[in-house]
Amino acid sequence: MKASGNFRIERDSLGEVRVPTNRLFGAQTQRAVENFPISGLKPWRAFIWSVAIIKLAAAKVNSSLGLLDADIAHAIIQASEEVLKGKWDKHFIVDPFQAGAGTSHNMNVNEVIANRATQLMGGKPGEYLVHPNDHVNMSQSTNDVIPTAIRLGCLWRLEELMQAIGSLASALEQKSAEFDDIVKSGRTHLQDAVPIRMGQEFSGYAQAVRRDGERILRAAEGLRRLGIGGTAVGTGLNAHPSYHRAMVEQLALLTDLKLYTSNNLFESMQSMADSLDFSAALRTLAVTLTRIANDFRLLASGPTTGLDEIRLPAVQPGSSIMPGKVNPVLAEMLNMAMFHVIGCDTTVSLSAQAGQLELNVMMPVIAHNLFEMMQIMIGAIQAFTNKCVIGITANREKAVGWLARNAIVVTALNPLIGYAAGAALVKEATERNITIQEVACEKARQGMFTHQKTGAPVTEEEIIAALSDLRRLTEGGILGIASGG
């Protein structure tokens, strides 16, 4: 290695490369930086952490198997631990859109750890007393490191994601209880429907979020099967026969995660189905959250010319030209964030099907999008929960007012007068702009209704009784028929 001013000269199999002297990465990382000036994006912390912990585990396992010198192993372990703590994050700089399979990112980690370990052994970056390939990458290939790192990185943030999901579901359940005495107009096809309690509406939102969380947990189980030790194509070439099992055990110990050995290392190399399954579960939650955000925006519309049944917290002025305007900005943010998550899932889907023969070379973009999905989902859910859902209030007067004008409450009269007579009432009430109760009582006084079953006249009192307890209309069953007990 030669040094000149702000650069040191390193060599790789293609020749000499100028590397900044103040950087811990080496020749292959520098080539990647020059080859892929694509997005300006850097690796997600989860990707740095997950590859570094593989290097840490490998140093321990290779040392225990007698393959790696103890002093070199100790230096790699210490350097890896520093990387895990985030001490050298600025040295991980390879764009997500890079060489296929993730060789550039793997070598970025190998070189940073090797140069830092070299420093710990008294050398200088570029001297490689600890070699990035021979020592840090011992018993490994990019082809088994990167798919393992994707799995570990997702599992690393899983608990944080589940906590965010649980907090949102709990906040929605709290609102369900708070709003349960408000009977309002249900709506299907965006048209008036039978009554529903606002609490019931919110209970549906809460349960949908919880079920999507359960789907994510089920999908995450597939990520726990690790193919580390398959090396280049799944045969385990250049890895000790005990390496695969020992690595999984060591990674489980280091991460405190439940991890399992893969029962087919070739499948672990070829297939990204487990990552795709996890991505799809995140997408499902994104679709659910988009729907809920849309409902909140609709229910809060107005306030003077919309539904205005709920009020979302006012967190910032809504217009640069219209004074006093306040917009549903947290719900809008959630929409945009979830649209992005859905787009990331599409990228993961296309990348997963692009695998060929023994390897999927699209792993870098799969990793980037999965980690981005998790980050965006965690941040968006936390903001939506804390700054929107917790502060939602109900506009009881408006909700009850809309219900009073809802002609579809005529459904409560079906057991008395039948569907056809009810439809005629709706038409007349709408045309005359009066309530169903007003027109139905008028018809009853005129003796125009008969009981469906008995043929006896339906009285005004029966009409009033059927329409008086609107909460009863939200509790199911057939009106007018007593339950057994």
Tab-separated table of C-alpha atoms in Angstrom:
chain	number	residue	atom	x	y	z
A	1	MET	CA	0.000	0.000	0.000
A	2	LYS	CA	1.240	3.488	-0.922
A	3	ALA	CA	-0.062	6.781	0.475
A	4	SER	CA	-0.101	10.136	-1.287
A	5	GLY	CA	-1.675	13.212	0.320
A	6	ASN	CA	-5.355	12.641	1.001
A	7	PHE	CA	-5.378	9.227	-0.643
A	8	ARG	CA	-3.822	5.826	-0.177
A	9	ILE	CA	-3.268	3.474	-3.093
A	10	GLU	CA	-4.784	0.020	-2.681
A	11	ARG	CA	-4.733	-2.861	-5.125
A	12	ASP	CA	-7.370	-5.415	-5.994
A	13	SER	CA	-7.630	-7.986	-8.790
A	14	LEU	CA	-8.311	-5.232	-11.333
A	15	GLY	CA	-5.413	-2.985	-10.378
A	16	GLU	CA	-4.726	0.113	-8.294
A	17	VAL	CA	-7.450	2.198	-6.638
A	18	ARG	CA	-7.169	5.551	-4.864
A	19	VAL	CA	-8.986	5.437	-1.507
A	20	PRO	CA	-9.397	8.460	0.825
A	21	THR	CA	-6.944	8.104	3.700
A	22	ASN	CA	-9.571	9.047	6.284
A	23	ARG	CA	-11.908	6.213	5.278
A	24	LEU	CA	-11.988	2.685	6.622
A	25	PHE	CA	-13.370	1.119	3.467
A	26	GLY	CA	-11.058	-0.154	0.739
A	27	ALA	CA	-10.635	-0.723	-2.973
A	28	GLN	CA	-13.821	-2.646	-3.728
A	29	THR	CA	-16.008	-0.154	-1.886
A	30	GLN	CA	-14.312	2.735	-3.690
A	31	ARG	CA	-14.948	1.065	-7.039
A	32	ALA	CA	-18.615	0.620	-6.094
A	33	VAL	CA	-18.897	4.300	-5.159
A	34	GLU	CA	-17.470	5.272	-8.534
A	35	ASN	CA	-19.537	2.733	-10.470
A	36	PHE	CA	-22.889	3.397	-8.813
A	37	PRO	CA	-23.502	7.127	-8.217
A	38	ILE	CA	-27.223	6.431	-8.602
A	39	SER	CA	-29.526	7.664	-5.848
A	40	GLY	CA	-27.349	9.269	-3.205
A	41	LEU	CA	-28.963	6.922	-0.676
A	42	LYS	CA	-26.928	5.068	1.931
A	43	PRO	CA	-27.521	1.643	3.488
A	44	TRP	CA	-30.201	1.427	6.151
A	45	ARG	CA	-28.839	0.952	9.676
A	46	ALA	CA	-30.586	-2.442	9.768
A	47	PHE	CA	-28.495	-3.567	6.787
A	48	ILE	CA	-25.241	-2.399	8.362
A	49	TRP	CA	-26.155	-4.025	11.685
A	50	SER	CA	-27.266	-7.334	10.194
A	51	VAL	CA	-24.162	-7.878	8.057
A	52	ALA	CA	-21.875	-6.779	10.896
A	53	ILE	CA	-23.406	-9.230	13.336
A	54	ILE	CA	-22.848	-12.017	10.805
A	55	LYS	CA	-19.166	-11.031	10.673
A	56	LEU	CA	-19.006	-11.045	14.465
A	57	ALA	CA	-20.620	-14.474	14.669
A	58	ALA	CA	-18.378	-15.847	11.917
A	59	ALA	CA	-15.231	-14.704	13.723
A	60	LYS	CA	-16.374	-16.466	16.879
A	61	VAL	CA	-17.369	-19.662	15.068
A	62	ASN	CA	-14.291	-19.837	12.830
A	63	SER	CA	-12.065	-19.268	15.848
A	64	SER	CA	-13.825	-21.990	17.835
A	65	LEU	CA	-13.394	-24.393	14.907
A	66	GLY	CA	-9.654	-23.670	14.820
A	67	LEU	CA	-9.817	-21.958	11.436
A	68	LEU	CA	-9.053	-18.373	12.463
A	69	ASP	CA	-6.126	-17.080	14.510
A	70	ALA	CA	-7.278	-16.032	17.975
A	71	ASP	CA	-5.711	-12.552	17.832
A	72	ILE	CA	-7.232	-11.833	14.442
A	73	ALA	CA	-10.591	-13.154	15.620
A	74	HIS	CA	-10.441	-10.913	18.690
A	75	ALA	CA	-9.715	-7.856	16.533
A	76	ILE	CA	-12.587	-8.695	14.154
A	77	ILE	CA	-14.943	-9.181	17.084
A	78	GLN	CA	-14.017	-5.823	18.622
A	79	ALA	CA	-14.276	-4.008	15.286
A	80	SER	CA	-17.640	-5.652	14.574
A	81	GLU	CA	-18.964	-4.633	17.979
A	82	GLU	CA	-18.002	-1.023	17.240
A	83	VAL	CA	-19.870	-1.216	13.933
A	84	LEU	CA	-22.929	-2.625	15.695
A	85	LYS	CA	-22.919	0.388	18.019
A	86	GLY	CA	-22.968	2.738	15.027
A	87	LYS	CA	-19.465	4.098	15.567
A	88	TRP	CA	-18.434	3.810	11.912
A	89	ASP	CA	-21.736	4.384	10.101
A	90	LYS	CA	-20.335	7.170	7.910
A	91	HIS	CA	-17.981	4.645	6.278
A	92	PHE	CA	-20.865	2.587	4.828
A	93	ILE	CA	-21.641	4.416	1.619
A	94	VAL	CA	-22.555	2.020	-1.193
A	95	ASP	CA	-25.731	2.990	-3.057
A	96	PRO	CA	-28.629	0.504	-2.766
A	97	PHE	CA	-28.643	0.283	-6.563
A	98	GLN	CA	-25.369	-1.584	-6.894
A	99	ALA	CA	-23.735	-4.765	-8.124
A	100	GLY	CA	-26.088	-7.728	-8.109
A	101	ALA	CA	-26.437	-9.971	-5.053
A	102	GLY	CA	-24.915	-7.350	-2.743
A	103	THR	CA	-21.208	-8.010	-3.192
A	104	SER	CA	-20.463	-4.293	-2.884
A	105	HIS	CA	-22.268	-3.939	0.445
A	106	ASN	CA	-20.758	-7.150	1.784
A	107	MET	CA	-17.278	-5.950	0.820
A	108	ASN	CA	-17.969	-2.502	2.276
A	109	VAL	CA	-18.592	-4.192	5.631
A	110	ASN	CA	-15.664	-6.593	5.181
A	111	GLU	CA	-13.267	-3.740	4.404
A	112	VAL	CA	-14.400	-1.442	7.210
A	113	ILE	CA	-14.122	-4.230	9.774
A	114	ALA	CA	-10.789	-5.414	8.340
A	115	ASN	CA	-9.244	-1.938	8.404
A	116	ARG	CA	-10.558	-1.177	11.878
A	117	ALA	CA	-9.304	-4.567	13.102
A	118	THR	CA	-5.953	-3.780	11.478
A	119	GLN	CA	-5.831	-0.535	13.464
A	120	LEU	CA	-6.601	-2.445	16.649
A	121	MET	CA	-3.640	-4.701	15.900
A	122	GLY	CA	-1.321	-1.716	15.444
A	123	GLY	CA	-1.501	-1.306	11.683
A	124	LYS	CA	-2.875	1.328	9.322
A	125	PRO	CA	-5.888	1.160	6.990
A	126	GLY	CA	-4.856	-0.539	3.780
A	127	GLU	CA	-2.126	-2.656	5.378
A	128	TYR	CA	-4.670	-5.428	6.032
A	129	LEU	CA	-3.103	-7.235	8.933
A	130	VAL	CA	-6.670	-8.491	9.000
A	131	HIS	CA	-7.789	-9.288	5.460
A	132	PRO	CA	-11.358	-8.480	4.315
A	133	ASN	CA	-11.722	-11.703	2.310
A	134	ASP	CA	-9.436	-14.227	3.967
A	135	HIS	CA	-10.337	-13.328	7.553
A	136	VAL	CA	-13.520	-11.216	7.869
A	137	ASN	CA	-15.317	-13.106	5.072
A	138	MET	CA	-13.958	-16.533	6.045
A	139	SER	CA	-16.421	-19.410	5.375
A	140	GLN	CA	-18.808	-16.937	3.752
A	141	SER	CA	-20.039	-15.773	0.377
A	142	THR	CA	-22.066	-12.698	-0.432
A	143	ASN	CA	-24.637	-15.215	-1.636
A	144	ASP	CA	-25.375	-16.567	1.837
A	145	VAL	CA	-24.491	-13.439	3.841
A	146	ILE	CA	-26.939	-11.047	2.172
A	147	PRO	CA	-30.105	-13.215	2.307
A	148	THR	CA	-29.287	-13.978	5.941
A	149	ALA	CA	-28.752	-10.279	6.645
A	150	ILE	CA	-32.122	-9.408	5.098
A	151	ARG	CA	-33.835	-11.849	7.438
A	152	LEU	CA	-31.956	-10.657	10.511
A	153	GLY	CA	-32.497	-6.973	9.726
A	154	CYS	CA	-36.255	-7.427	9.439
A	155	LEU	CA	-36.412	-9.461	12.642
A	156	TRP	CA	-34.253	-6.860	14.414
A	157	ARG	CA	-36.952	-4.210	13.945
A	158	LEU	CA	-39.949	-6.524	14.225
A	159	GLU	CA	-40.631	-5.829	17.906
A	160	GLU	CA	-40.516	-2.073	17.291
A	161	LEU	CA	-43.017	-2.450	14.460
A	162	MET	CA	-45.323	-4.654	16.528
A	163	GLN	CA	-45.260	-2.156	19.393
A	164	ALA	CA	-46.334	0.599	16.995
A	165	ILE	CA	-49.125	-1.582	15.611
A	166	GLY	CA	-50.269	-2.530	19.108
A	167	SER	CA	-50.337	1.094	20.249
A	168	LEU	CA	-52.464	2.081	17.259
A	169	ALA	CA	-54.904	-0.780	17.829
A	170	SER	CA	-55.183	0.117	21.525
A	171	ALA	CA	-55.843	3.774	20.711
A	172	LEU	CA	-58.589	2.760	18.283
A	173	GLU	CA	-60.097	0.430	20.901
A	174	GLN	CA	-60.108	3.277	23.410
A	175	LYS	CA	-61.981	5.459	20.940
A	176	SER	CA	-64.382	2.588	20.284
A	177	ALA	CA	-65.305	2.503	23.968
A	178	GLU	CA	-65.467	6.301	24.184
A	179	PHE	CA	-67.814	6.618	21.195
A	180	ASP	CA	-69.972	3.538	21.787
A	181	ASP	CA	-73.082	5.425	22.895
A	182	ILE	CA	-73.248	7.454	19.677
A	183	VAL	CA	-75.704	5.934	17.212
A	184	LYS	CA	-75.057	7.254	13.728
A	185	SER	CA	-75.949	6.558	10.151
A	186	GLY	CA	-74.199	3.622	8.591
A	187	ARG	CA	-73.117	4.047	4.989
A	188	THR	CA	-72.546	1.507	2.238
A	189	HIS	CA	-71.631	2.503	-1.330
A	190	LEU	CA	-71.273	5.986	0.250
A	191	GLN	CA	-75.067	5.980	0.510
A	192	ASP	CA	-77.262	5.955	3.625
A	193	ALA	CA	-77.568	2.560	5.326
A	194	VAL	CA	-78.929	1.205	8.611
A	195	PRO	CA	-77.668	2.677	11.903
A	196	ILE	CA	-74.368	1.729	13.466
A	197	ARG	CA	-72.694	2.883	16.649
A	198	MET	CA	-69.574	4.936	16.177
A	199	GLY	CA	-67.929	2.625	18.695
A	200	GLN	CA	-68.706	-0.342	16.452
A	201	GLU	CA	-67.155	1.460	13.517
A	202	PHE	CA	-63.941	2.086	15.453
A	203	SER	CA	-63.888	-1.469	16.806
A	204	GLY	CA	-63.710	-2.655	13.209
A	205	TYR	CA	-60.702	-0.438	12.586
A	206	ALA	CA	-58.953	-1.710	15.711
A	207	GLN	CA	-59.568	-5.368	14.915
A	208	ALA	CA	-58.362	-4.952	11.326
A	209	VAL	CA	-55.083	-3.479	12.570
A	210	ARG	CA	-54.603	-6.271	15.121
A	211	ARG	CA	-55.273	-8.983	12.549
A	212	ASP	CA	-52.785	-7.449	10.141
A	213	GLY	CA	-50.249	-7.461	12.969
A	214	GLU	CA	-50.901	-11.173	13.428
A	215	ARG	CA	-50.315	-11.712	9.711
A	216	ILE	CA	-46.963	-9.955	9.976
A	217	LEU	CA	-45.937	-12.157	12.909
A	218	ARG	CA	-46.873	-15.293	10.977
A	219	ALA	CA	-44.898	-14.141	7.946
A	220	ALA	CA	-41.910	-13.290	10.139
A	221	GLU	CA	-41.637	-16.929	11.208
A	222	GLY	CA	-40.316	-17.782	7.748
A	223	LEU	CA	-37.503	-15.274	8.180
A	224	ARG	CA	-36.126	-17.245	11.118
A	225	ARG	CA	-34.783	-20.016	8.848
A	226	LEU	CA	-31.195	-19.069	8.013
A	227	GLY	CA	-29.132	-20.367	5.098
A	228	ILE	CA	-25.806	-19.003	6.326
A	229	GLY	CA	-23.149	-21.616	5.552
A	230	GLY	CA	-24.394	-22.409	2.071
A	231	THR	CA	-21.605	-20.147	0.755
A	232	ALA	CA	-21.730	-19.617	-3.027
A	233	VAL	CA	-24.485	-21.935	-4.312
A	234	GLY	CA	-25.754	-23.844	-1.280
A	235	THR	CA	-23.188	-26.648	-1.223
A	236	GLY	CA	-21.235	-25.153	1.666
A	237	LEU	CA	-17.951	-25.146	-0.255
A	238	ASN	CA	-15.066	-23.707	1.841
A	239	ALA	CA	-17.109	-23.830	5.047
A	240	HIS	CA	-16.535	-26.310	7.891
A	241	PRO	CA	-19.233	-29.035	8.081
A	242	SER	CA	-20.240	-27.735	11.518
A	243	TYR	CA	-20.248	-24.097	10.442
A	244	HIS	CA	-23.918	-23.786	9.385
A	245	ARG	CA	-25.411	-25.033	12.640
A	246	ALA	CA	-22.812	-23.251	14.763
A	247	MET	CA	-23.494	-19.953	12.989
A	248	VAL	CA	-27.237	-20.152	13.532
A	249	GLU	CA	-26.708	-20.953	17.205
A	250	GLN	CA	-24.215	-18.105	17.581
A	251	LEU	CA	-26.480	-15.603	15.810
A	252	ALA	CA	-29.392	-16.630	18.018
A	253	LEU	CA	-27.195	-16.055	21.062
A	254	LEU	CA	-25.930	-12.668	19.865
A	255	THR	CA	-29.305	-11.312	18.716
A	256	ASP	CA	-31.602	-12.929	21.294
A	257	LEU	CA	-33.804	-13.952	18.365
A	258	LYS	CA	-35.391	-17.345	17.758
A	259	LEU	CA	-33.491	-18.636	14.733
A	260	TYR	CA	-33.444	-22.007	12.983
A	261	THR	CA	-31.192	-23.805	10.539
A	262	SER	CA	-32.470	-24.095	6.996
A	263	ASN	CA	-33.369	-27.644	6.010
A	264	ASN	CA	-32.382	-26.900	2.406
A	265	LEU	CA	-29.538	-24.481	1.739
A	266	PHE	CA	-30.207	-24.512	-2.004
A	267	GLU	CA	-33.723	-23.185	-1.452
A	268	SER	CA	-32.322	-20.556	0.892
A	269	MET	CA	-30.056	-19.338	-1.935
A	270	GLN	CA	-32.507	-19.523	-4.815
A	271	SER	CA	-35.722	-18.316	-3.247
A	272	MET	CA	-36.682	-14.983	-1.745
A	273	ALA	CA	-40.178	-16.270	-0.948
A	274	ASP	CA	-39.864	-15.744	2.812
A	275	SER	CA	-38.885	-12.107	2.295
A	276	LEU	CA	-41.681	-11.721	-0.245
A	277	ASP	CA	-44.197	-13.197	2.194
A	278	PHE	CA	-43.097	-10.721	4.853
A	279	SER	CA	-43.279	-7.847	2.382
A	280	ALA	CA	-46.794	-8.896	1.392
A	281	ALA	CA	-47.885	-8.881	5.038
A	282	LEU	CA	-46.554	-5.331	5.403
A	283	ARG	CA	-48.406	-4.378	2.229
A	284	THR	CA	-51.648	-5.773	3.639
A	285	LEU	CA	-51.294	-3.559	6.698
A	286	ALA	CA	-50.500	-0.608	4.428
A	287	VAL	CA	-53.751	-1.204	2.537
A	288	THR	CA	-55.706	-1.387	5.803
A	289	LEU	CA	-54.148	1.815	7.127
A	290	THR	CA	-54.847	3.598	3.847
A	291	ARG	CA	-58.501	2.609	4.118
A	292	ILE	CA	-58.725	3.816	7.719
A	293	ALA	CA	-57.020	7.110	6.875
A	294	ASN	CA	-59.445	7.618	3.993
A	295	ASP	CA	-62.402	6.970	6.301
A	296	PHE	CA	-61.087	9.469	8.834
A	297	ARG	CA	-60.705	12.107	6.140
A	298	LEU	CA	-64.256	11.450	4.955
A	299	LEU	CA	-65.817	11.373	8.426
A	300	ALA	CA	-64.002	14.610	9.307
A	301	SER	CA	-64.870	16.337	6.023
A	302	GLY	CA	-66.302	19.826	6.129
A	303	PRO	CA	-66.695	20.964	8.785
A	304	THR	CA	-69.623	23.023	7.486
A	305	THR	CA	-70.230	21.308	4.148
A	306	GLY	CA	-69.134	17.739	4.878
A	307	LEU	CA	-69.986	14.877	7.223
A	308	ASP	CA	-68.144	16.372	10.221
A	309	GLU	CA	-68.926	13.356	12.429
A	310	ILE	CA	-65.447	13.286	13.935
A	311	ARG	CA	-62.900	16.008	14.573
A	312	LEU	CA	-59.214	15.305	13.988
A	313	PRO	CA	-56.652	17.246	16.044
A	314	ALA	CA	-55.599	20.524	14.457
A	315	VAL	CA	-51.816	20.255	14.310
A	316	GLN	CA	-50.948	22.956	11.764
A	317	PRO	CA	-52.584	25.589	9.532
A	318	GLY	CA	-53.946	24.039	6.355
A	319	SER	CA	-53.679	26.728	3.724
A	320	SER	CA	-51.335	29.483	2.609
A	321	ILE	CA	-54.256	31.465	1.156
A	322	MET	CA	-57.445	30.448	3.017
A	323	PRO	CA	-57.424	31.751	6.620
A	324	GLY	CA	-58.580	29.370	9.317
A	325	LYS	CA	-58.467	26.258	7.146
A	326	VAL	CA	-57.290	23.106	8.924
A	327	ASN	CA	-56.574	19.920	7.003
A	328	PRO	CA	-56.407	16.225	8.030
A	329	VAL	CA	-52.643	16.267	7.607
A	330	LEU	CA	-51.810	13.164	9.655
A	331	ALA	CA	-54.293	11.059	7.695
A	332	GLU	CA	-52.904	12.476	4.458
A	333	MET	CA	-49.376	11.688	5.618
A	334	LEU	CA	-50.422	8.126	6.391
A	335	ASN	CA	-51.891	7.774	2.909
A	336	MET	CA	-48.676	8.916	1.257
A	337	ALA	CA	-46.481	6.775	3.486
A	338	MET	CA	-48.558	3.673	2.849
A	339	PHE	CA	-48.618	4.315	-0.906
A	340	HIS	CA	-44.821	4.280	-0.732
A	341	VAL	CA	-44.853	1.033	1.254
A	342	ILE	CA	-47.114	-0.559	-1.363
A	343	GLY	CA	-44.692	0.591	-4.051
A	344	CYS	CA	-41.790	-0.953	-2.138
A	345	ASP	CA	-43.687	-4.234	-2.002
A	346	THR	CA	-44.127	-4.131	-5.768
A	347	THR	CA	-40.355	-3.735	-6.126
A	348	VAL	CA	-39.774	-6.673	-3.781
A	349	SER	CA	-42.240	-8.784	-5.789
A	350	LEU	CA	-40.568	-8.025	-9.109
A	351	SER	CA	-37.132	-8.598	-7.611
A	352	ALA	CA	-38.114	-11.893	-5.993
A	353	GLN	CA	-39.299	-13.342	-9.300
A	354	ALA	CA	-36.084	-12.205	-11.008
A	355	GLY	CA	-33.953	-14.861	-9.331
A	356	GLN	CA	-32.259	-17.237	-11.758
A	357	LEU	CA	-30.888	-20.715	-11.140
A	358	GLU	CA	-28.801	-20.765	-7.939
A	359	LEU	CA	-29.117	-17.111	-6.909
A	360	ASN	CA	-31.285	-14.014	-6.808
A	361	VAL	CA	-29.012	-11.131	-7.770
A	362	MET	CA	-31.647	-8.500	-6.942
A	363	MET	CA	-31.113	-8.858	-3.191
A	364	PRO	CA	-29.711	-5.340	-2.639
A	365	VAL	CA	-32.936	-3.688	-3.751
A	366	ILE	CA	-34.999	-6.257	-1.842
A	367	ALA	CA	-33.040	-5.408	1.299
A	368	HIS	CA	-33.326	-1.665	0.752
A	369	ASN	CA	-37.077	-1.769	0.196
A	370	LEU	CA	-37.850	-4.097	3.092
A	371	PHE	CA	-35.874	-1.966	5.524
A	372	GLU	CA	-37.441	1.183	4.078
A	373	MET	CA	-40.923	-0.307	4.441
A	374	MET	CA	-40.292	-1.047	8.101
A	375	GLN	CA	-38.836	2.381	8.852
A	376	ILE	CA	-41.658	4.246	7.118
A	377	MET	CA	-44.326	2.045	8.642
A	378	ILE	CA	-42.963	2.434	12.180
A	379	GLY	CA	-42.601	6.204	11.885
A	380	ALA	CA	-45.931	6.775	10.148
A	381	ILE	CA	-47.926	4.598	12.551
A	382	GLN	CA	-46.374	6.232	15.602
A	383	ALA	CA	-47.090	9.742	14.297
A	384	PHE	CA	-50.646	8.843	13.247
A	385	THR	CA	-51.377	7.261	16.624
A	386	ASN	CA	-49.867	9.932	18.844
A	387	LYS	CA	-50.790	13.042	16.889
A	388	CYS	CA	-54.121	12.017	15.388
A	389	VAL	CA	-55.957	8.974	16.761
A	390	ILE	CA	-55.440	9.731	20.449
A	391	GLY	CA	-56.868	13.217	19.978
A	392	ILE	CA	-59.925	12.362	17.864
A	393	THR	CA	-63.227	13.673	19.210
A	394	ALA	CA	-66.752	12.843	18.107
A	395	ASN	CA	-69.240	15.444	16.918
A	396	ARG	CA	-72.253	13.821	18.543
A	397	GLU	CA	-74.720	16.467	17.422
A	398	LYS	CA	-73.788	16.140	13.769
A	399	ALA	CA	-73.751	12.324	13.815
A	400	VAL	CA	-77.166	12.122	15.478
A	401	GLY	CA	-78.482	14.807	13.168
A	402	TRP	CA	-77.506	12.903	10.053
A	403	LEU	CA	-79.171	9.776	11.432
A	404	ALA	CA	-82.420	11.633	12.076
A	405	ARG	CA	-82.549	12.473	8.377
A	406	ASN	CA	-81.656	8.950	7.246
A	407	ALA	CA	-84.621	7.339	5.507
A	408	ILE	CA	-82.995	3.906	5.628
A	409	VAL	CA	-84.060	3.508	9.262
A	410	VAL	CA	-87.211	2.232	7.569
A	411	THR	CA	-85.426	-1.142	7.650
A	412	ALA	CA	-86.603	-1.402	11.263
A	413	LEU	CA	-90.158	-1.536	9.932
A	414	ASN	CA	-89.521	-4.484	7.599
A	415	PRO	CA	-90.898	-7.091	10.062
A	416	LEU	CA	-94.084	-5.008	10.345
A	417	ILE	CA	-94.847	-3.732	6.855
A	418	GLY	CA	-92.450	-5.568	4.519
A	419	TYR	CA	-89.769	-4.498	2.079
A	420	ALA	CA	-91.990	-3.094	-0.691
A	421	ALA	CA	-93.990	-0.838	1.609
A	422	GLY	CA	-90.744	0.331	3.209
A	423	ALA	CA	-89.251	1.222	-0.183
A	424	ALA	CA	-92.331	3.292	-0.989
A	425	LEU	CA	-91.941	5.121	2.327
A	426	VAL	CA	-88.314	5.984	1.544
A	427	LYS	CA	-89.268	7.395	-1.826
A	428	GLU	CA	-92.061	9.530	-0.394
A	429	ALA	CA	-90.029	10.744	2.590
A	430	THR	CA	-87.206	11.763	0.280
A	431	GLU	CA	-89.491	13.544	-2.155
A	432	ARG	CA	-91.315	15.424	0.615
A	433	ASN	CA	-88.126	16.065	2.627
A	434	ILE	CA	-89.602	14.708	5.842
A	435	THR	CA	-88.509	11.884	8.135
A	436	ILE	CA	-89.484	8.247	7.814
A	437	GLN	CA	-91.238	8.389	11.167
A	438	GLU	CA	-93.365	11.323	10.052
A	439	VAL	CA	-94.541	9.715	6.838
A	440	ALA	CA	-94.940	6.232	8.385
A	441	CYS	CA	-97.069	7.539	11.254
A	442	GLU	CA	-99.180	9.452	8.784
A	443	LYS	CA	-99.800	6.270	6.774
A	444	ALA	CA	-100.545	4.278	9.926
A	445	ARG	CA	-103.157	6.804	11.019
A	446	GLN	CA	-104.760	6.377	7.632
A	447	GLY	CA	-104.831	2.604	8.114
A	448	MET	CA	-102.633	1.982	5.081
A	449	PHE	CA	-100.359	-0.663	6.678
A	450	THR	CA	-101.162	-4.228	7.668
A	451	HIS	CA	-99.025	-6.692	9.597
A	452	GLN	CA	-97.180	-9.054	7.275
A	453	LYS	CA	-98.031	-12.107	9.373
A	454	THR	CA	-101.419	-11.368	10.938
A	455	GLY	CA	-102.946	-8.986	8.438
A	456	ALA	CA	-104.023	-6.699	11.312
A	457	PRO	CA	-103.610	-2.925	10.889
A	458	VAL	CA	-100.254	-1.507	11.968
A	459	THR	CA	-100.768	1.213	14.561
A	460	GLU	CA	-98.972	4.514	14.924
A	461	GLU	CA	-97.765	3.360	18.339
A	462	GLU	CA	-96.117	0.318	16.764
A	463	ILE	CA	-94.378	2.542	14.222
A	464	ILE	CA	-93.073	4.844	16.964
A	465	ALA	CA	-91.947	1.902	19.103
A	466	ALA	CA	-90.049	0.324	16.211
A	467	LEU	CA	-88.230	3.575	15.434
A	468	SER	CA	-87.755	4.956	18.938
A	469	ASP	CA	-84.804	2.903	20.149
A	470	LEU	CA	-82.224	3.463	17.437
A	471	ARG	CA	-79.512	1.753	19.470
A	472	ARG	CA	-81.599	-1.403	19.277
A	473	LEU	CA	-81.142	-1.233	15.530
A	474	THR	CA	-77.386	-1.687	16.001
A	475	GLU	CA	-77.624	-4.875	18.061
A	476	GLY	CA	-78.688	-7.374	15.433
A	477	GLY	CA	-81.532	-9.848	15.524
A	478	ILE	CA	-85.052	-9.575	14.123
A	479	LEU	CA	-86.952	-6.607	15.474
A	480	GLY	CA	-90.173	-7.441	17.241
A	481	ILE	CA	-89.135	-11.012	18.074
A	482	ALA	CA	-88.146	-11.627	21.684
A	483	SER	CA	-85.031	-13.661	22.290
A	484	GLY	CA	-85.270	-16.854	24.310
A	485	GLY	CA	-83.782	-17.169	27.749
